[in-house]
Coordinates of C-alpha atoms in Angstrom, one line a residue:
M257 CA -1.4 -27.1 -33.1
T258 CA -3.1 -24.0 -31.7
T259 CA -1.0 -20.8 -31.9
Y260 CA -1.3 -17.3 -30.5
A261 CA -1.9 -16.0 -34.0
A262 CA -4.8 -18.4 -34.4
V263 CA -6.3 -17.2 -31.1
L264 CA -6.0 -13.5 -32.1
R265 CA -7.9 -14.3 -35.3
D266 CA -11.1 -14.8 -33.2
D267 CA -13.0 -11.5 -33.5
T268 CA -14.5 -11.7 -30.0
F269 CA -11.2 -12.4 -28.2
R270 CA -9.3 -9.8 -30.3
V271 CA -11.7 -7.0 -29.2
L272 CA -11.7 -8.1 -25.5
F273 CA -8.0 -8.6 -25.5
G274 CA -7.3 -5.1 -27.0
T275 CA -9.8 -3.2 -24.8
R276 CA -8.7 -4.9 -21.6
T277 CA -5.0 -4.2 -22.3
L278 CA -5.9 -0.5 -22.9
S279 CA -8.0 -0.4 -19.8
I280 CA -5.1 -1.8 -17.7
L281 CA -2.8 0.9 -19.0
A282 CA -5.4 3.6 -18.2
D283 CA -6.2 2.1 -14.8
T284 CA -2.5 1.9 -13.8
L285 CA -2.1 5.6 -14.8
R286 CA -5.1 6.5 -12.7
I287 CA -3.9 4.6 -9.7
V288 CA -0.4 6.1 -9.7
A289 CA -1.7 9.6 -10.3
L290 CA -4.3 9.4 -7.5
S291 CA -1.7 7.9 -5.1
L292 CA 0.7 10.8 -5.8
L293 CA -2.0 13.4 -5.5
V294 CA -3.1 12.0 -2.1
Y295 CA 0.4 11.9 -0.8
A296 CA 1.0 15.5 -2.0
A297 CA -2.2 16.6 -0.2
T298 CA -1.7 14.7 3.1
D299 CA 2.0 13.9 3.3
S300 CA 0.8 10.5 4.6
P301 CA 2.4 7.3 3.3
A302 CA -0.5 5.3 4.7
L303 CA -3.1 7.3 2.8
A304 CA -1.1 7.1 -0.4
A305 CA -0.9 3.3 0.0
L306 CA -4.6 3.2 0.7
A307 CA -5.2 5.2 -2.5
Y308 CA -3.1 2.7 -4.4
G309 CA -5.0 -0.4 -3.2
I310 CA -8.5 1.0 -2.5
G311 CA -10.0 -0.8 -5.5
F312 CA -9.3 -4.3 -4.2
L313 CA -11.4 -5.1 -1.2
P314 CA -14.7 -3.5 -2.4
Q315 CA -14.7 -6.1 -5.1
L316 CA -15.6 -8.7 -2.5
I317 CA -18.8 -6.8 -1.7
G318 CA -19.5 -6.4 -5.4
A319 CA -19.2 -10.1 -6.1
S320 CA -21.4 -10.9 -3.1
V321 CA -24.3 -8.7 -3.9
L322 CA -24.0 -7.9 -7.6
G323 CA -22.3 -11.0 -9.1
A324 CA -25.4 -12.5 -10.7
L325 CA -25.7 -9.4 -13.0
A326 CA -22.8 -10.9 -15.1
D327 CA -25.3 -13.5 -16.4
R328 CA -28.4 -11.3 -16.5
I329 CA -27.4 -8.3 -18.6
R330 CA -26.3 -8.5 -22.2
P331 CA -22.5 -8.7 -21.9
R332 CA -21.5 -6.0 -24.5
R333 CA -23.8 -3.5 -22.7
L334 CA -22.3 -4.5 -19.3
I335 CA -18.7 -4.2 -20.5
V336 CA -19.3 -0.8 -22.0
L337 CA -21.0 0.4 -18.8
G338 CA -18.0 -0.8 -16.8
Y339 CA -15.5 1.1 -19.0
L340 CA -17.7 4.2 -18.9
A341 CA -17.9 4.0 -15.1
E342 CA -14.1 3.8 -14.9
A343 CA -13.9 6.8 -17.3
A344 CA -16.4 8.8 -15.2
V345 CA -14.4 8.1 -12.0
A346 CA -11.1 9.2 -13.5
A347 CA -12.7 12.3 -15.0
A348 CA -14.3 13.3 -11.7
L349 CA -11.1 12.9 -9.8
A350 CA -9.4 15.1 -12.4
A351 CA -12.0 17.8 -12.7
V352 CA -13.4 18.1 -9.1
P353 CA -11.2 19.1 -6.1
L354 CA -12.6 16.4 -3.9
P355 CA -11.5 15.8 -0.3
V356 CA -9.3 12.7 0.1
W357 CA -12.0 10.7 1.8
A358 CA -14.5 11.4 -1.0
A359 CA -12.0 10.6 -3.7
L360 CA -11.2 7.2 -2.1
L361 CA -14.9 6.5 -1.6
L362 CA -15.6 7.2 -5.3
V363 CA -12.9 4.8 -6.4
A364 CA -14.2 2.1 -3.9
A365 CA -17.8 2.5 -5.2
A366 CA -16.7 2.0 -8.8
A367 CA -14.8 -1.1 -7.8
L368 CA -18.1 -2.7 -6.7
L369 CA -18.8 -3.2 -10.4
T370 CA -15.5 -4.7 -11.4
P371 CA -16.4 -8.4 -10.7
V372 CA -19.5 -8.0 -12.8
F373 CA -18.0 -6.7 -16.0
M374 CA -14.8 -8.8 -15.6
G375 CA -17.0 -11.9 -15.2
A376 CA -18.9 -11.0 -18.3
Q377 CA -15.6 -10.5 -20.2
N378 CA -14.2 -13.8 -19.1
A379 CA -17.4 -15.7 -19.8
L380 CA -17.4 -14.4 -23.4
I381 CA -13.8 -15.5 -23.9
A382 CA -14.7 -19.0 -22.5
D383 CA -17.6 -19.2 -25.0
A384 CA -15.6 -17.9 -27.9
L385 CA -12.4 -20.0 -27.5
T386 CA -12.6 -23.8 -27.3
G387 CA -10.1 -26.5 -26.4
D388 CA -6.5 -25.4 -26.0
A389 CA -7.3 -22.1 -27.7
Y390 CA -8.9 -21.0 -24.5
V391 CA -5.8 -21.7 -22.4
L392 CA -3.6 -19.9 -25.0
G393 CA -6.0 -17.0 -25.0
R394 CA -5.7 -16.7 -21.2
S395 CA -1.9 -17.0 -21.5
L396 CA -1.8 -14.2 -24.0
A397 CA -4.0 -12.0 -21.8
S398 CA -1.8 -12.6 -18.8
V399 CA 1.4 -11.7 -20.8
A400 CA -0.3 -8.5 -22.1
S401 CA -1.5 -7.7 -18.5
S402 CA 2.0 -7.9 -17.1
L403 CA 3.5 -5.9 -19.9
A404 CA 0.7 -3.3 -19.7
Q405 CA 1.2 -2.9 -15.9
L406 CA 5.0 -2.4 -16.4
L407 CA 4.4 0.1 -19.2
G408 CA 1.7 1.8 -17.3
L409 CA 3.9 2.3 -14.2
A410 CA 6.7 3.8 -16.4
A411 CA 4.2 5.9 -18.4
A412 CA 2.5 7.1 -15.2
G413 CA 5.7 8.6 -13.9
V414 CA 6.4 10.4 -17.1
A415 CA 2.8 11.6 -17.5
V416 CA 2.5 12.9 -14.0
A417 CA 5.9 14.7 -14.3
T418 CA 5.0 16.3 -17.6
L419 CA 1.3 16.9 -17.4
G420 CA 0.6 17.0 -13.7
G421 CA -1.5 14.6 -11.7
R422 CA -5.0 15.9 -12.7
N423 CA -4.2 16.0 -16.4
A424 CA -2.7 12.5 -16.2
M425 CA -6.1 11.5 -14.7
F426 CA -7.9 13.0 -17.7
L427 CA -5.6 10.9 -19.9
A428 CA -6.7 7.8 -18.0
A429 CA -10.3 8.7 -18.5
L430 CA -9.7 9.0 -22.2
G431 CA -8.2 5.5 -22.3
H432 CA -11.4 4.0 -20.7
L433 CA -13.6 6.0 -23.1
I434 CA -11.7 4.6 -26.1
A435 CA -12.1 1.1 -24.6
A436 CA -15.9 1.7 -24.2
A437 CA -16.3 2.9 -27.8
W438 CA -14.1 0.1 -29.2
T439 CA -16.2 -2.5 -27.4
R440 CA -19.5 -0.9 -28.5
L441 CA -18.5 -0.7 -32.1
S442 CA -16.6 -3.9 -32.6
L443 CA -17.9 -6.5 -30.2
Q444 CA -20.8 -8.7 -31.3
E445 CA -23.7 -8.8 -28.8
A446 CA -24.5 -12.1 -27.2
A447 CA -27.7 -13.3 -25.6
V448 CA -28.3 -13.3 -21.9
V449 CA -27.9 -16.8 -20.5
R450 CA -30.4 -16.4 -17.6
P451 CA -33.5 -14.3 -17.2
V452 CA -33.9 -11.9 -14.3
R453 CA -35.7 -13.6 -11.4
G454 CA -35.9 -12.3 -7.9
G455 CA -33.5 -9.9 -6.2
I456 CA -29.9 -9.6 -7.6
A457 CA -28.3 -9.6 -4.1
A458 CA -30.2 -12.8 -3.1
A459 CA -29.3 -14.4 -6.5
S460 CA -25.7 -13.5 -6.1
W461 CA -25.4 -15.0 -2.6
R462 CA -27.2 -18.1 -3.8
G463 CA -25.0 -18.5 -6.9
N464 CA -21.8 -18.0 -4.9
A465 CA -22.9 -20.6 -2.4
V466 CA -23.7 -23.1 -5.1
L467 CA -20.2 -22.6 -6.6
L468 CA -18.4 -22.9 -3.3
R469 CA -20.3 -26.0 -2.3
D470 CA -19.1 -27.8 -5.4
R471 CA -15.9 -29.6 -4.3
A472 CA -14.2 -29.4 -7.7
V473 CA -15.0 -25.8 -8.3
R474 CA -13.9 -24.9 -4.7
R475 CA -10.6 -26.7 -5.1
L476 CA -9.9 -25.0 -8.4
L477 CA -10.7 -21.6 -7.0
L478 CA -8.4 -22.1 -4.0
V479 CA -5.5 -23.3 -6.1
Q480 CA -5.9 -20.2 -8.2
W481 CA -6.3 -17.8 -5.2
L482 CA -3.7 -18.8 -2.7
P483 CA -0.3 -19.1 -4.4
P484 CA -0.6 -15.6 -6.0
A485 CA -1.8 -14.2 -2.7
F486 CA 1.2 -15.5 -0.8
I487 CA 3.7 -14.3 -3.4
T488 CA 2.0 -10.8 -3.4
G489 CA 2.5 -10.7 0.3
A490 CA 6.2 -11.5 -0.1
E491 CA 6.4 -8.9 -2.9
A492 CA 5.0 -6.2 -0.7
L493 CA 8.0 -6.6 1.6
M494 CA 10.7 -5.9 -1.0
V495 CA 11.0 -2.2 -0.1
P496 CA 11.6 -2.8 3.6
F497 CA 13.7 -5.9 2.9
A498 CA 16.0 -3.9 0.6
A499 CA 16.3 -1.1 3.1
Q500 CA 17.1 -3.5 6.0
R501 CA 19.8 -5.2 3.9
G502 CA 21.3 -1.8 3.1
F503 CA 21.0 -2.1 -0.7
A504 CA 21.4 0.9 -2.8
T505 CA 18.5 3.1 -3.7
G506 CA 16.7 1.6 -6.7
V507 CA 17.4 -2.0 -5.9
A508 CA 13.9 -2.5 -4.6
G509 CA 12.6 -1.5 -8.0
W510 CA 14.7 -4.1 -9.7
L511 CA 13.4 -6.8 -7.3
L512 CA 9.8 -5.7 -7.9
A513 CA 10.3 -5.8 -11.6
A514 CA 11.7 -9.3 -11.6
I515 CA 8.5 -11.2 -10.9
P516 CA 6.6 -9.7 -13.9
V517 CA 9.5 -10.5 -16.2
G518 CA 9.3 -14.1 -15.0
M519 CA 5.6 -14.2 -15.5
V520 CA 5.9 -13.1 -19.1
A521 CA 8.6 -15.7 -19.8
G522 CA 6.6 -18.5 -18.0
N523 CA 3.4 -17.8 -19.9
L524 CA 5.2 -17.8 -23.2
V525 CA 7.2 -21.0 -22.6
V526 CA 4.5 -23.0 -20.8
G527 CA 1.7 -21.8 -22.9
R528 CA 3.3 -22.1 -26.3
L529 CA 5.8 -25.0 -25.9
L530 CA 4.1 -27.5 -23.7
A531 CA 1.1 -29.7 -24.6
P532 CA -2.1 -29.4 -22.5
V533 CA -1.5 -32.7 -20.7
R534 CA 2.0 -31.7 -19.8
R535 CA 0.9 -28.3 -18.5
E536 CA -1.7 -30.0 -16.3
R537 CA 0.7 -32.5 -14.8
L538 CA 3.3 -29.7 -14.1
V539 CA 0.8 -27.6 -11.9
P540 CA 2.2 -28.8 -8.5
A541 CA 5.9 -28.4 -9.7
L542 CA 5.2 -24.9 -11.0
I543 CA 3.5 -23.9 -7.8
A544 CA 6.6 -25.2 -5.9
L545 CA 8.7 -23.1 -8.3
M546 CA 6.9 -20.0 -6.9
G547 CA 7.6 -20.8 -3.3
L548 CA 11.0 -22.4 -3.2
P549 CA 13.1 -19.4 -4.3
C550 CA 11.5 -17.3 -1.5
L551 CA 13.5 -19.4 1.0
V552 CA 16.7 -17.9 -0.4
F553 CA 15.9 -14.6 1.2
A554 CA 16.4 -16.1 4.7
L555 CA 19.7 -17.7 4.0
P556 CA 22.4 -16.8 6.6
G557 CA 24.5 -13.9 5.4
G558 CA 22.1 -13.0 2.6
P559 CA 22.8 -13.4 -1.1
A560 CA 23.6 -10.4 -3.3
W561 CA 20.7 -8.6 -4.8
P562 CA 21.3 -9.9 -8.4
V563 CA 20.9 -13.4 -7.0
L564 CA 17.7 -12.5 -5.3
A565 CA 16.4 -10.8 -8.5
A566 CA 17.1 -14.0 -10.4
A567 CA 15.3 -16.0 -7.7
L568 CA 12.2 -13.7 -8.2
V569 CA 12.3 -14.2 -12.0
V570 CA 11.9 -18.0 -11.2
V571 CA 9.0 -17.1 -8.9
G572 CA 7.4 -15.2 -11.7
F573 CA 7.9 -18.1 -14.1
G574 CA 6.0 -20.4 -11.7
F575 CA 2.9 -18.3 -12.1
A576 CA 2.4 -20.1 -15.4
Y577 CA 0.9 -23.0 -13.3
S578 CA -2.5 -21.4 -13.8
L579 CA -2.5 -22.4 -17.4
G580 CA -2.8 -26.0 -16.3
V581 CA -6.0 -25.4 -14.3
Q582 CA -7.9 -22.9 -16.4
A583 CA -9.5 -25.3 -18.8
A584 CA -10.5 -27.6 -15.9
F585 CA -12.1 -24.6 -14.1
R586 CA -14.0 -23.5 -17.2
D587 CA -15.3 -27.1 -17.8
A588 CA -16.3 -27.5 -14.1
L589 CA -18.7 -24.5 -14.2
P590 CA -22.4 -24.6 -14.8
A591 CA -23.2 -23.1 -18.2
E592 CA -25.9 -20.8 -16.8
G593 CA -23.6 -19.2 -14.2
R594 CA -20.2 -18.8 -15.9
G595 CA -20.2 -15.0 -15.7
Q596 CA -20.7 -15.0 -11.9
A597 CA -18.1 -17.8 -11.5
F598 CA -15.5 -15.9 -13.4
G599 CA -16.3 -12.8 -11.4
L600 CA -15.9 -14.8 -8.2
L601 CA -12.5 -16.0 -9.4
S602 CA -11.2 -12.5 -10.1
T603 CA -12.7 -11.2 -6.9
G604 CA -11.0 -13.8 -4.8
L605 CA -7.7 -13.1 -6.5
M606 CA -8.0 -9.3 -5.9
T607 CA -9.2 -9.8 -2.3
A608 CA -6.5 -12.2 -1.3
Q609 CA -3.8 -10.1 -3.0
G610 CA -5.2 -7.1 -1.1
L611 CA -5.2 -8.8 2.3
L612 CA -1.9 -10.7 2.2
P613 CA 0.3 -7.6 1.9
A614 CA -1.4 -6.2 5.1
V615 CA -0.8 -9.5 6.9
A616 CA 2.8 -9.7 5.7
G617 CA 3.3 -6.1 6.9
L618 CA 2.0 -6.9 10.4
L619 CA 4.2 -10.0 10.6
A620 CA 7.2 -7.9 9.6
E621 CA 6.6 -5.7 12.6
S622 CA 7.8 -8.5 14.9
M623 CA 10.2 -10.4 12.7
R624 CA 12.7 -9.6 9.9
P625 CA 11.1 -9.1 6.4
A626 CA 13.4 -11.8 5.0
V627 CA 11.9 -14.4 7.5
V628 CA 8.4 -13.4 6.5
I629 CA 9.2 -13.7 2.8
A630 CA 10.6 -17.2 3.5
L631 CA 7.5 -18.2 5.5
L632 CA 5.2 -17.1 2.7
G633 CA 7.3 -19.2 0.3
A634 CA 6.9 -22.2 2.6
A635 CA 3.1 -21.6 2.7
T636 CA 3.2 -21.7 -1.1
L637 CA 5.1 -25.0 -1.0
L638 CA 2.3 -26.5 1.2
I639 CA -0.2 -25.5 -1.5
A640 CA 2.0 -27.3 -4.1
L641 CA 2.0 -30.4 -1.9
A642 CA -1.7 -30.3 -1.5
A643 CA -2.1 -29.9 -5.3
L644 CA 0.1 -32.9 -5.9
T645 CA -1.8 -35.0 -3.5
A646 CA -5.2 -33.9 -4.9
A647 CA -4.0 -34.6 -8.5
S648 CA -2.7 -38.0 -7.6
R649 CA -5.9 -39.0 -5.9
S650 CA -8.0 -37.8 -8.8
E651 CA -5.9 -39.7 -11.3
L652 CA -6.2 -42.9 -9.3
A653 CA -9.9 -42.5 -8.7
V654 CA -10.8 -41.7 -12.3
H655 CA -8.3 -43.8 -14.3
G656 CA -7.0 -46.4 -11.8
G657 CA -3.4 -45.3 -12.7
P658 CA -1.5 -42.5 -14.4
A659 CA -3.9 -40.2 -16.3
S660 CA -3.6 -39.3 -20.0
G661 CA -5.7 -36.2 -19.6
S662 CA -6.7 -33.6 -17.0
S663 CA -7.6 -34.6 -13.5
W664 CA -8.0 -31.1 -12.2
G665 CA -11.7 -31.0 -12.8
S666 CA -12.3 -34.5 -11.3

């Protein structure tokens, strides 16, 4: 049976896992420091929030016009350039007293490259790990990402308080520089899958269109994009929800921390203890596990906050559903366009998770946050129902009865 230890013995995965975890820590530090500096300079909560999320939406443009680069430049070179770009942005923000609009524009410009080097990273992992090792590798990466974000948020507060915002930004730049050097010195170079032909923008549009026209790929993209987006929208309302309920200061923080805790637990339990076929069959149930606890927020009278925190841990546990679709997604992709496909996957996740909080906030202007959270949970349940229907149809079409293997790529 494949284990996490066996996955970490793969040289390529170990380097990519380590550098990506370090990069998430550095990026979290940079995001928090920039948000605090913008707020201190403008006294504007809206601009501080924009500084926090400015790196999300530009990725959609990057995937649209640059996505094909993920399969046309040697991956090690591309990943190193990505980390160096992140380091340069953090260093510039720390060293140069830019106006707020220029600082935000700089971060947005760097985010254009994120789908490209993230696509190259994920394509390398898909090539390096086969069978269930690939799913466990993604599970391990997800656990590390959640822990790195939690640690990064805590470390950012300490770093900004002790070093100041600009020096904390220099520390973030150093983290990205170490990730770049680590990648350059330890990662084996791989060949480019596709030669450069024609314009990159045209090739990127064409490649994305081919991927989205493929019914199996499109379904697997949507099932990985929508549930996390709905839950992120609900998560964005925890602060106003806690304030409206009259909870003590600090309760919103506990509510926000509950989902990452559940995500770590879910990835470890589902990834390590369940067989691949079992994980695939549990996809609809785990998506439902993300949506159902959100309905608790709208109950008459309102449960105590520890009950709500426990419900959000369950929501986080449900995120492990993605382990049941990742192998099918990898197997459904054309070999010559994997880098762009993985870039499109991460871009859709970031874009949807950037848009849904804004939508949720607009809805919360006209109805109680608790009701909006419950509505987003109900939308997640509809995705679970659609996933169950699609899986059942695929099993019947392919096997004429209950399947013994994956039906997600059918």
